[in-house]
PDB file of C-alpha atoms in Angstrom:
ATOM      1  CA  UNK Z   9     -43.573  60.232  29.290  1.00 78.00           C
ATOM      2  CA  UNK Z  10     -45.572  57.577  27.445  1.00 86.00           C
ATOM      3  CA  UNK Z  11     -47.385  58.628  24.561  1.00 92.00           C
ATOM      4  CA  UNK Z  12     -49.502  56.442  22.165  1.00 96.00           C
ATOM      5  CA  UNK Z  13     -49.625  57.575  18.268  1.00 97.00           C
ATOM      6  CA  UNK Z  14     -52.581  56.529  15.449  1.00 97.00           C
ATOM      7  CA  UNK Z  15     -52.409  58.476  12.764  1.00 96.00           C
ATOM      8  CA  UNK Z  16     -55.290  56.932  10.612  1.00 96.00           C
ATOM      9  CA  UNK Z  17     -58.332  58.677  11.818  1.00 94.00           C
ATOM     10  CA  UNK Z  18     -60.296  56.420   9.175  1.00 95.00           C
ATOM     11  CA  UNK Z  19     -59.916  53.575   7.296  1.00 95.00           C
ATOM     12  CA  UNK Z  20     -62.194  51.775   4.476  1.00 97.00           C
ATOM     13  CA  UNK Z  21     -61.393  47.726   3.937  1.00 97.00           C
ATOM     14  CA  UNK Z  22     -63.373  45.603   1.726  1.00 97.00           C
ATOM     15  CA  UNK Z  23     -65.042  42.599   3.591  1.00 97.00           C
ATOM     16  CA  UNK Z  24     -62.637  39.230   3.703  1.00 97.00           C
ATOM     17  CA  UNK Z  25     -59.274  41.397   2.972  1.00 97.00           C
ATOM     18  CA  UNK Z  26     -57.280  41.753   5.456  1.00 98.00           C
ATOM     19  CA  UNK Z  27     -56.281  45.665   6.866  1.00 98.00           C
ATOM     20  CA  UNK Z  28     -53.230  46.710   8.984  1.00 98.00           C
ATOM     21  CA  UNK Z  29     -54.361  49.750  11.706  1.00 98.00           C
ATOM     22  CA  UNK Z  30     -51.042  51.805  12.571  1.00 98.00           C
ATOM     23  CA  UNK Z  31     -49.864  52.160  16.311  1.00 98.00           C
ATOM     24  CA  UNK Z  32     -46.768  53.543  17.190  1.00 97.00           C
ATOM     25  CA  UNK Z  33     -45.448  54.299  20.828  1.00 96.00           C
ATOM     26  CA  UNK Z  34     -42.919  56.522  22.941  1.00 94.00           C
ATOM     27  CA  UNK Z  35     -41.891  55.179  26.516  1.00 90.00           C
ATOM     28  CA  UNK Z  36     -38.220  54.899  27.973  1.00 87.00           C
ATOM     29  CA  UNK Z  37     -39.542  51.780  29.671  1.00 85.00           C
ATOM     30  CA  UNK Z  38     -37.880  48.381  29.144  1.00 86.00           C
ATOM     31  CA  UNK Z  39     -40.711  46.719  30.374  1.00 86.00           C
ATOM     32  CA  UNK Z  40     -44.036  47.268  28.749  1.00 89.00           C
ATOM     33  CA  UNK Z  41     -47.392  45.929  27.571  1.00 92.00           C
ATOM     34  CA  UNK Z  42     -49.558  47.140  24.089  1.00 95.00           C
ATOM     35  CA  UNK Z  43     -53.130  46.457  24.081  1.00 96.00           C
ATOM     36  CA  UNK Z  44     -56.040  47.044  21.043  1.00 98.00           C
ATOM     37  CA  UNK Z  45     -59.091  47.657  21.986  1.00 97.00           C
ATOM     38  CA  UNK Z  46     -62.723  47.694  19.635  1.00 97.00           C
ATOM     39  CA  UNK Z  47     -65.097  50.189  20.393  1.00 96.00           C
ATOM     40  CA  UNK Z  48     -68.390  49.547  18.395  1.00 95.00           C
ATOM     41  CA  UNK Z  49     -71.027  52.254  18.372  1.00 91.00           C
ATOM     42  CA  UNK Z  50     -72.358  51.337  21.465  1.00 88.00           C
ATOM     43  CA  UNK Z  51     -69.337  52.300  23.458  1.00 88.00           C
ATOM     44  CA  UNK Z  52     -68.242  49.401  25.100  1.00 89.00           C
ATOM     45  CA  UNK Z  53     -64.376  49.072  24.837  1.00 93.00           C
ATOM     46  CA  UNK Z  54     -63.933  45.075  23.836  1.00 95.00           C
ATOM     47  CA  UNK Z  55     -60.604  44.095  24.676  1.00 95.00           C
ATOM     48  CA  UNK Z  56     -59.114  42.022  21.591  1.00 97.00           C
ATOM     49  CA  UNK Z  57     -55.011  41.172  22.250  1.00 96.00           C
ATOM     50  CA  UNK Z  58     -52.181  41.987  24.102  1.00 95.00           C
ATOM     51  CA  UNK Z  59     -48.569  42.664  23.599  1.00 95.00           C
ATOM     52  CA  UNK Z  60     -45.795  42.157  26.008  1.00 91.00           C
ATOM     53  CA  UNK Z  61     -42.420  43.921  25.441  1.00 90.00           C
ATOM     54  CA  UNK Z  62     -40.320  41.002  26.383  1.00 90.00           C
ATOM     55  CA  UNK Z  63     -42.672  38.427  23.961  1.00 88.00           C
ATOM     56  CA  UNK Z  64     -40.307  36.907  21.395  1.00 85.00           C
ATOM     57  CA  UNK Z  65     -43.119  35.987  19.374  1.00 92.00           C
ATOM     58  CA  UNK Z  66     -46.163  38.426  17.913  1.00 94.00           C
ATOM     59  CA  UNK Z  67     -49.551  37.989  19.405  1.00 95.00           C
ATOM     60  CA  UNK Z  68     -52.566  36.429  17.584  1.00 96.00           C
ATOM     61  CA  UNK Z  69     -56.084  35.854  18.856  1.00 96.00           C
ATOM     62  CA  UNK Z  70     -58.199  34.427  15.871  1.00 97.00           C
ATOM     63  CA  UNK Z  71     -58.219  36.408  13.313  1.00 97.00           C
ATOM     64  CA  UNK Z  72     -56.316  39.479  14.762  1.00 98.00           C
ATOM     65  CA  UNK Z  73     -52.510  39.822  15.188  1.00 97.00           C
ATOM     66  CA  UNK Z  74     -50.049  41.957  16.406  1.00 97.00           C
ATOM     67  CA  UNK Z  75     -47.461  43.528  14.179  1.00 95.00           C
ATOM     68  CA  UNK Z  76     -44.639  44.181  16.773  1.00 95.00           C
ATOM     69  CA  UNK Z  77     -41.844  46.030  15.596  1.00 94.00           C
ATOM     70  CA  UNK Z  78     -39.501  46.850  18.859  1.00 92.00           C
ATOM     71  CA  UNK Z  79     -37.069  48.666  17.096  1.00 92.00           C
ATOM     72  CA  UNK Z  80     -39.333  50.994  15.427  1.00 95.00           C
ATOM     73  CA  UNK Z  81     -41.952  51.371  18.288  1.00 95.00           C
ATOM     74  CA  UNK Z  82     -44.951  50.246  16.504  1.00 96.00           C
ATOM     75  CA  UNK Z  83     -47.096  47.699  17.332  1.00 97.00           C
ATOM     76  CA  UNK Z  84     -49.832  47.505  14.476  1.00 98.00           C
ATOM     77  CA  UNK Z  85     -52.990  45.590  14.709  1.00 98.00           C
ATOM     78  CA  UNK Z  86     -53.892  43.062  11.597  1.00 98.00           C
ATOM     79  CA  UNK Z  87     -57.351  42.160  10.894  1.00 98.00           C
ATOM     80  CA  UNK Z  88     -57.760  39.041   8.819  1.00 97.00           C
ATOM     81  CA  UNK Z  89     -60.660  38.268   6.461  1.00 97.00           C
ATOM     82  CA  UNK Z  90     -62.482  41.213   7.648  1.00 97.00           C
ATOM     83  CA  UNK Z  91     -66.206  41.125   8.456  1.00 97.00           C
ATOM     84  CA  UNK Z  92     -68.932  43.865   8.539  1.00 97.00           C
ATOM     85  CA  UNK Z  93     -68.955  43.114  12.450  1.00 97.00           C
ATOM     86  CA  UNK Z  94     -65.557  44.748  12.387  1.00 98.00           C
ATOM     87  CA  UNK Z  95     -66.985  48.380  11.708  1.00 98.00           C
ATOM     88  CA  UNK Z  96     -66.035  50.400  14.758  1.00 97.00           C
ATOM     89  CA  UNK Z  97     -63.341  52.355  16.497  1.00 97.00           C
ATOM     90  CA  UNK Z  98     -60.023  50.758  17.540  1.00 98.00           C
ATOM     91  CA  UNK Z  99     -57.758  51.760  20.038  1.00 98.00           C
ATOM     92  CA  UNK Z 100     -53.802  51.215  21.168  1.00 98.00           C
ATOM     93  CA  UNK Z 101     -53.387  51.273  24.543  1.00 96.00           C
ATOM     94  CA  UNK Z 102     -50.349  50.887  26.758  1.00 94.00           C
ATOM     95  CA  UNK Z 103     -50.131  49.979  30.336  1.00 90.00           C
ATOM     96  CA  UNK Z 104     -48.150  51.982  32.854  1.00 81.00           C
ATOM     97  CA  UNK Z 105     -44.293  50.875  34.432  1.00 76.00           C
ATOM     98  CA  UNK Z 106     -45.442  48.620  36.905  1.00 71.00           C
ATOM     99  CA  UNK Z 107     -42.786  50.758  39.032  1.00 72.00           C
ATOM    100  CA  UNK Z 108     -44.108  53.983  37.995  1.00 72.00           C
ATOM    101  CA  UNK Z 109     -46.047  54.441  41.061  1.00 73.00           C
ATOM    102  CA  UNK Z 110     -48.921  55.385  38.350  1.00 76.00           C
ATOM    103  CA  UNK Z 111     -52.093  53.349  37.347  1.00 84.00           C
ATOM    104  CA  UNK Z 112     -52.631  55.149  34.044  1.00 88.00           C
ATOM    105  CA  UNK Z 113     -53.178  53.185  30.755  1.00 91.00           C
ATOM    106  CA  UNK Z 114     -52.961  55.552  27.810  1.00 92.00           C
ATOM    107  CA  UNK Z 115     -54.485  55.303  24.760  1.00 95.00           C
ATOM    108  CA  UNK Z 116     -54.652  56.848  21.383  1.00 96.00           C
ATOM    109  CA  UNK Z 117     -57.045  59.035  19.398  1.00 95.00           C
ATOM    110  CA  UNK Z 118     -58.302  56.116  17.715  1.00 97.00           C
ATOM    111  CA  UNK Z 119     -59.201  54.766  14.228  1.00 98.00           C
ATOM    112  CA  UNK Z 120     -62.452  54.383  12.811  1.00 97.00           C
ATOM    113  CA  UNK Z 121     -62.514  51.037  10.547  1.00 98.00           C
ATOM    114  CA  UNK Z 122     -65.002  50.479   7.842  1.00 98.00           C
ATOM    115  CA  UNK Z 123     -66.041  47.437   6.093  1.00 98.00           C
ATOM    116  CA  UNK Z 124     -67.368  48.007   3.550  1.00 97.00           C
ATOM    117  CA  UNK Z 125     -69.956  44.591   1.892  1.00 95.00           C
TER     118      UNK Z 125
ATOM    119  CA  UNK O   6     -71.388  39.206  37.741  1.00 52.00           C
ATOM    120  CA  UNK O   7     -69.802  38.180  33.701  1.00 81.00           C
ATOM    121  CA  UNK O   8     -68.689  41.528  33.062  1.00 93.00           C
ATOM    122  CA  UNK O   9     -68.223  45.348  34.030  1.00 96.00           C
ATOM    123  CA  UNK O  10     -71.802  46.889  34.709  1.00 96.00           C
ATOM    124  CA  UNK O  11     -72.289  50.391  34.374  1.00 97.00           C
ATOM    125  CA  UNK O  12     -75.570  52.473  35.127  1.00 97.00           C
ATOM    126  CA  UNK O  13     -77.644  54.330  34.157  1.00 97.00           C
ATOM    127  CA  UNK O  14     -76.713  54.168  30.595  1.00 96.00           C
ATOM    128  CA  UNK O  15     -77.506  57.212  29.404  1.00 97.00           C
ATOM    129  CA  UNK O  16     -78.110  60.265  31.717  1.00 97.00           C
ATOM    130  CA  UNK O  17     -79.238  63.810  30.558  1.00 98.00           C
ATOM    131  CA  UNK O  18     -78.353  66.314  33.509  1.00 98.00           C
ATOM    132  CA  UNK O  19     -79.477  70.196  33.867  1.00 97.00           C
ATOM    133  CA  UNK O  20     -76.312  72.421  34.159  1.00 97.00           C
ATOM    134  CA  UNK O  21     -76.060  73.079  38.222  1.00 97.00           C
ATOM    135  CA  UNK O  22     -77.300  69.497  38.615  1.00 97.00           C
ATOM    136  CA  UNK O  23     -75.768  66.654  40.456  1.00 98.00           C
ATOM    137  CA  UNK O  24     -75.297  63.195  38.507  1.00 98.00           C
ATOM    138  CA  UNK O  25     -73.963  59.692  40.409  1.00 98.00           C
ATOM    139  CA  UNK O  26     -72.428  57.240  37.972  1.00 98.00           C
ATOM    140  CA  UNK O  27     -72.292  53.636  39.098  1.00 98.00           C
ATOM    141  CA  UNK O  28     -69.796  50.589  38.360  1.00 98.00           C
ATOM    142  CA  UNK O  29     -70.007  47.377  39.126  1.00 97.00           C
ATOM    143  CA  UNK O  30     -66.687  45.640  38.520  1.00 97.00           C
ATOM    144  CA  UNK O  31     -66.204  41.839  37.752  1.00 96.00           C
ATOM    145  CA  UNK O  32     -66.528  40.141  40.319  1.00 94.00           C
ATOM    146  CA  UNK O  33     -63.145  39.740  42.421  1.00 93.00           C
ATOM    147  CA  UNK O  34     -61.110  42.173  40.676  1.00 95.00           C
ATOM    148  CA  UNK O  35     -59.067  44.304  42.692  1.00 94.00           C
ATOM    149  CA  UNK O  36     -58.680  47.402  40.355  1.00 95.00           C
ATOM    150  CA  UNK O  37     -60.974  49.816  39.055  1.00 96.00           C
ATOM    151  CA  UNK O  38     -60.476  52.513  36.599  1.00 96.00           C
ATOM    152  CA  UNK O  39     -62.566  55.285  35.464  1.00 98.00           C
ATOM    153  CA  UNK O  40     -62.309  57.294  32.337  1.00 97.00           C
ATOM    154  CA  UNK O  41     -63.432  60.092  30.359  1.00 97.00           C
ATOM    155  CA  UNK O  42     -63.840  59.764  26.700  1.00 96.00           C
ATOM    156  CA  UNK O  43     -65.087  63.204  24.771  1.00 94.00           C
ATOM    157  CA  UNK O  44     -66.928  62.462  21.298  1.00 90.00           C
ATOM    158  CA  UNK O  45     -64.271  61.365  18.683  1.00 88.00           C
ATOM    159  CA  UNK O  46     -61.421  61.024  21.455  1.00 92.00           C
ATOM    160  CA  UNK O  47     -59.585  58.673  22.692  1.00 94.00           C
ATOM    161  CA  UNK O  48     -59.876  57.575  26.490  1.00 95.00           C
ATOM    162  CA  UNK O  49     -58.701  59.893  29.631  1.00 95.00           C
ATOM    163  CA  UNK O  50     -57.703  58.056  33.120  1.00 95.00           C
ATOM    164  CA  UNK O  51     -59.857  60.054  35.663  1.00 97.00           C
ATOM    165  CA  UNK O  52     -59.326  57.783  38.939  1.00 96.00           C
ATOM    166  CA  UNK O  53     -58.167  54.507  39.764  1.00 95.00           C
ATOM    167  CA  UNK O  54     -58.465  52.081  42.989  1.00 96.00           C
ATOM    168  CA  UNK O  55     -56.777  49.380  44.138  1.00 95.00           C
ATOM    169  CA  UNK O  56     -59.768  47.871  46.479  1.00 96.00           C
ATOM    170  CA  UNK O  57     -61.144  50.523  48.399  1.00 96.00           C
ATOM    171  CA  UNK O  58     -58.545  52.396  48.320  1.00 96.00           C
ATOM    172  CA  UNK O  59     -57.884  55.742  46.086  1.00 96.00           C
ATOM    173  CA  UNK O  60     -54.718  55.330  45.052  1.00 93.00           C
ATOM    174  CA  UNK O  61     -54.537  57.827  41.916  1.00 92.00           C
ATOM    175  CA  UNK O  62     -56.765  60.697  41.122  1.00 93.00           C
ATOM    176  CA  UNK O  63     -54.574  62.649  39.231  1.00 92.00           C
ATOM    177  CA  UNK O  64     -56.945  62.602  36.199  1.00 94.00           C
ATOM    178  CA  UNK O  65     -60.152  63.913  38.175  1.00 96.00           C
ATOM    179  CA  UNK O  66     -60.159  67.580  36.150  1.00 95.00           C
ATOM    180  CA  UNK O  67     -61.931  69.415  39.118  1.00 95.00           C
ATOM    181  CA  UNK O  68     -63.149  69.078  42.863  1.00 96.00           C
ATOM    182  CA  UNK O  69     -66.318  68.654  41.491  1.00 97.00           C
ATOM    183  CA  UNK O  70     -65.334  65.166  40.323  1.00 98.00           C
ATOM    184  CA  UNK O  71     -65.445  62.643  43.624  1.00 97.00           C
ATOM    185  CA  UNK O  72     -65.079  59.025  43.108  1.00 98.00           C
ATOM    186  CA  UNK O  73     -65.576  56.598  45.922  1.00 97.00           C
ATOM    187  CA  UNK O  74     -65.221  52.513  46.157  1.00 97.00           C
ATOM    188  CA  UNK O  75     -66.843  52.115  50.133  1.00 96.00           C
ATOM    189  CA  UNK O  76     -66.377  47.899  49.914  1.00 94.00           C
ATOM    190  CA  UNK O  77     -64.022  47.507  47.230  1.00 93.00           C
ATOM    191  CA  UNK O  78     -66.199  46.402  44.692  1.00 95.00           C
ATOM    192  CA  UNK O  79     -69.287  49.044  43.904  1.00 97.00           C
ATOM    193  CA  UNK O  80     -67.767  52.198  42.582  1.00 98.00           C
ATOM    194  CA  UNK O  81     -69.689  55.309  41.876  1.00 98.00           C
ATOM    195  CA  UNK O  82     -68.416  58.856  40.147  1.00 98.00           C
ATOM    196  CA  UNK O  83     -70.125  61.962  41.192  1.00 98.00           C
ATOM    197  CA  UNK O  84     -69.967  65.075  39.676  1.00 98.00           C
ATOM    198  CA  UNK O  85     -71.443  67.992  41.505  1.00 98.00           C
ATOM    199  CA  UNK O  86     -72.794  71.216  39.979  1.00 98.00           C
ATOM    200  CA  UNK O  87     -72.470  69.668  36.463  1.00 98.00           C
ATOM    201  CA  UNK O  88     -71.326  71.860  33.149  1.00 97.00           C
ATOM    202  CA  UNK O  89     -71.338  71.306  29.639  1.00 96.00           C
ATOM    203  CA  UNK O  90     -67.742  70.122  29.260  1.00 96.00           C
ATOM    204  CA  UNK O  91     -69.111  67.510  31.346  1.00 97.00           C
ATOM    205  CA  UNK O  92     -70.321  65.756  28.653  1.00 97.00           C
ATOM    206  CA  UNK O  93     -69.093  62.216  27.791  1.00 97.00           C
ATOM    207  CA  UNK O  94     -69.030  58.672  27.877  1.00 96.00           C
ATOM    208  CA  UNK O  95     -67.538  57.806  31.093  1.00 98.00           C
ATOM    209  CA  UNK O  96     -66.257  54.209  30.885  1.00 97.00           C
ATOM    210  CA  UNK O  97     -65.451  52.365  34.428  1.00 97.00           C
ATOM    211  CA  UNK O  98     -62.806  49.254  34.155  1.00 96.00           C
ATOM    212  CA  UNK O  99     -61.713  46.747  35.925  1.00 95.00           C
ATOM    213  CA  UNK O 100     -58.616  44.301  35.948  1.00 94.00           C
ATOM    214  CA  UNK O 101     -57.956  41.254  38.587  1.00 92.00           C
ATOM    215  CA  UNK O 102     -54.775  41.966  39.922  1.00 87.00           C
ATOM    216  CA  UNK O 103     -53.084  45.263  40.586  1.00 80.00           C
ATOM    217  CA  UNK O 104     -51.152  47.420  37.810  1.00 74.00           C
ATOM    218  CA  UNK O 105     -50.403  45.782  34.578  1.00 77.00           C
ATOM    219  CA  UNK O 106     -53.008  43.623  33.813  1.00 85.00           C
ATOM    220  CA  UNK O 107     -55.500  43.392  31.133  1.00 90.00           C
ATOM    221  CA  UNK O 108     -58.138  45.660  31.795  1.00 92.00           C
ATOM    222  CA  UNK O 109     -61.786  44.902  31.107  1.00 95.00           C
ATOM    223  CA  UNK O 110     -64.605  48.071  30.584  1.00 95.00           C
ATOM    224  CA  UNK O 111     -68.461  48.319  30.748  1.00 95.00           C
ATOM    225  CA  UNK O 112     -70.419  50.067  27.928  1.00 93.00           C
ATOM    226  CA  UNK O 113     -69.853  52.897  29.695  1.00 95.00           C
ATOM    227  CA  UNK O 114     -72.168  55.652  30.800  1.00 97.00           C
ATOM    228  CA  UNK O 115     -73.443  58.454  28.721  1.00 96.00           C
ATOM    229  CA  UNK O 116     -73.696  61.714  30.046  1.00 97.00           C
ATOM    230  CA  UNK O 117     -75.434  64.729  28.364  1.00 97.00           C
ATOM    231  CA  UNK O 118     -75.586  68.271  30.054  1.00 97.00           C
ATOM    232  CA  UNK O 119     -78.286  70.430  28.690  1.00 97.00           C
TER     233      UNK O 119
END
């Protein structure tokens, strides 16, 4: 089964460092796709990058990245020169086999990001 | 329309009472999603179709969850005789092609039951 892991319920980062949220991930798939989302406070999920198993390089969409680490299952989100704007919840998500026969994207519990001015 | 429309936003139901949830996908996007997300959790897949067609519902925790998607675009949720547990956001998604894609949400609807 396919199981999505963040372990850092919170985290505090001081506006323009950069922070690193954790994700790691359990599927016997060889084919498979990450995805972060942002959740501000008022709840809409904002989709911000996307990770393909098979990608050779790591993703980047302006000033967030993806960390992938095959080998050791994570796929970690980098934040660049963080902004207050970037106070909310973030979430891994991974799509389902495309075989599977299911439609269900998982997603983990979440981390709560705070910038802090 | 730009992106996934939900309504109504926020929705305070009796216990016993009926509620209808409506999504509006993007426009020409073949799947929809819905999902549960308790305070402080993560997301839960309720239902998903694939036009008008139901193809998954393995998420839908009761029979008194009913999703339906008539044309394949509109989609509403109902939940009949509605309980406190029942309270959440429930976020509808939508993705252009079938499974796999990225998959785009609303702001989600937020349901209280007093």
């Amino acid at each position: 089964a396919q199981k999505i892991t963040q372990t850092q319920p919170g985290m505090f980062v001081q506006e323009k460092e950069a922070v690193t949220l954790d994700c790691t991930y359990d599927t016997s798939d060889q084919s498979y796709g990450l995805f972060w989302y942002k959740q501000p406070s008022s709840g809409e999920m904002i989709f911000l990058i996307y990770q393909g198993s098979y990608d050779e390089q790591n993703a980047t969409e302006g000033r967030y990245s993806l960390n992938f680490q095959k080998a050791r299952k994570s796929a970690n989100l980098v934040i660049s020169a963080s902004q207050l704007g970037d106070s909310a919840m973030y979430f891994c998500a991974m799509r389902p086999k495309i075989t599977s026969g299911t439609y269900k994207y998982i997603f983990g519990t979440g981390t709560r990001l705070k910038v802090l001015a | 329309g730009a992106g996934v429309s939900q309504s109504p936003r926020y929705k305070v139901a009796k216990r016993g009472q009926d509620v209808a949830l409506r999504c509006d996908p993007i426009s020409g996007h073949v799947s929809l999603f819905w999902y549960q997300q308790a305070l402080g959790q993560g997301p839960e897949f309720l239902t998903y179709f694939q036009n008008e067609a139901q193809l998954d519902k393995s998420g839908l925790p009761s029979d008194r969850f009913f999703a339906e998607r008539p044309e394949g675009s509109v989609s509403t949720l109902k939940i009949q005789r509605t309980q406190q547990e029942d309270s959440a956001v429930y976020l509808c998604a939508s993705s252009i092609g079938t499974v796999g894609n990225t998959i785009y949400f609303g702001e989600g609807s937020w349901l209280t039951v007093v």
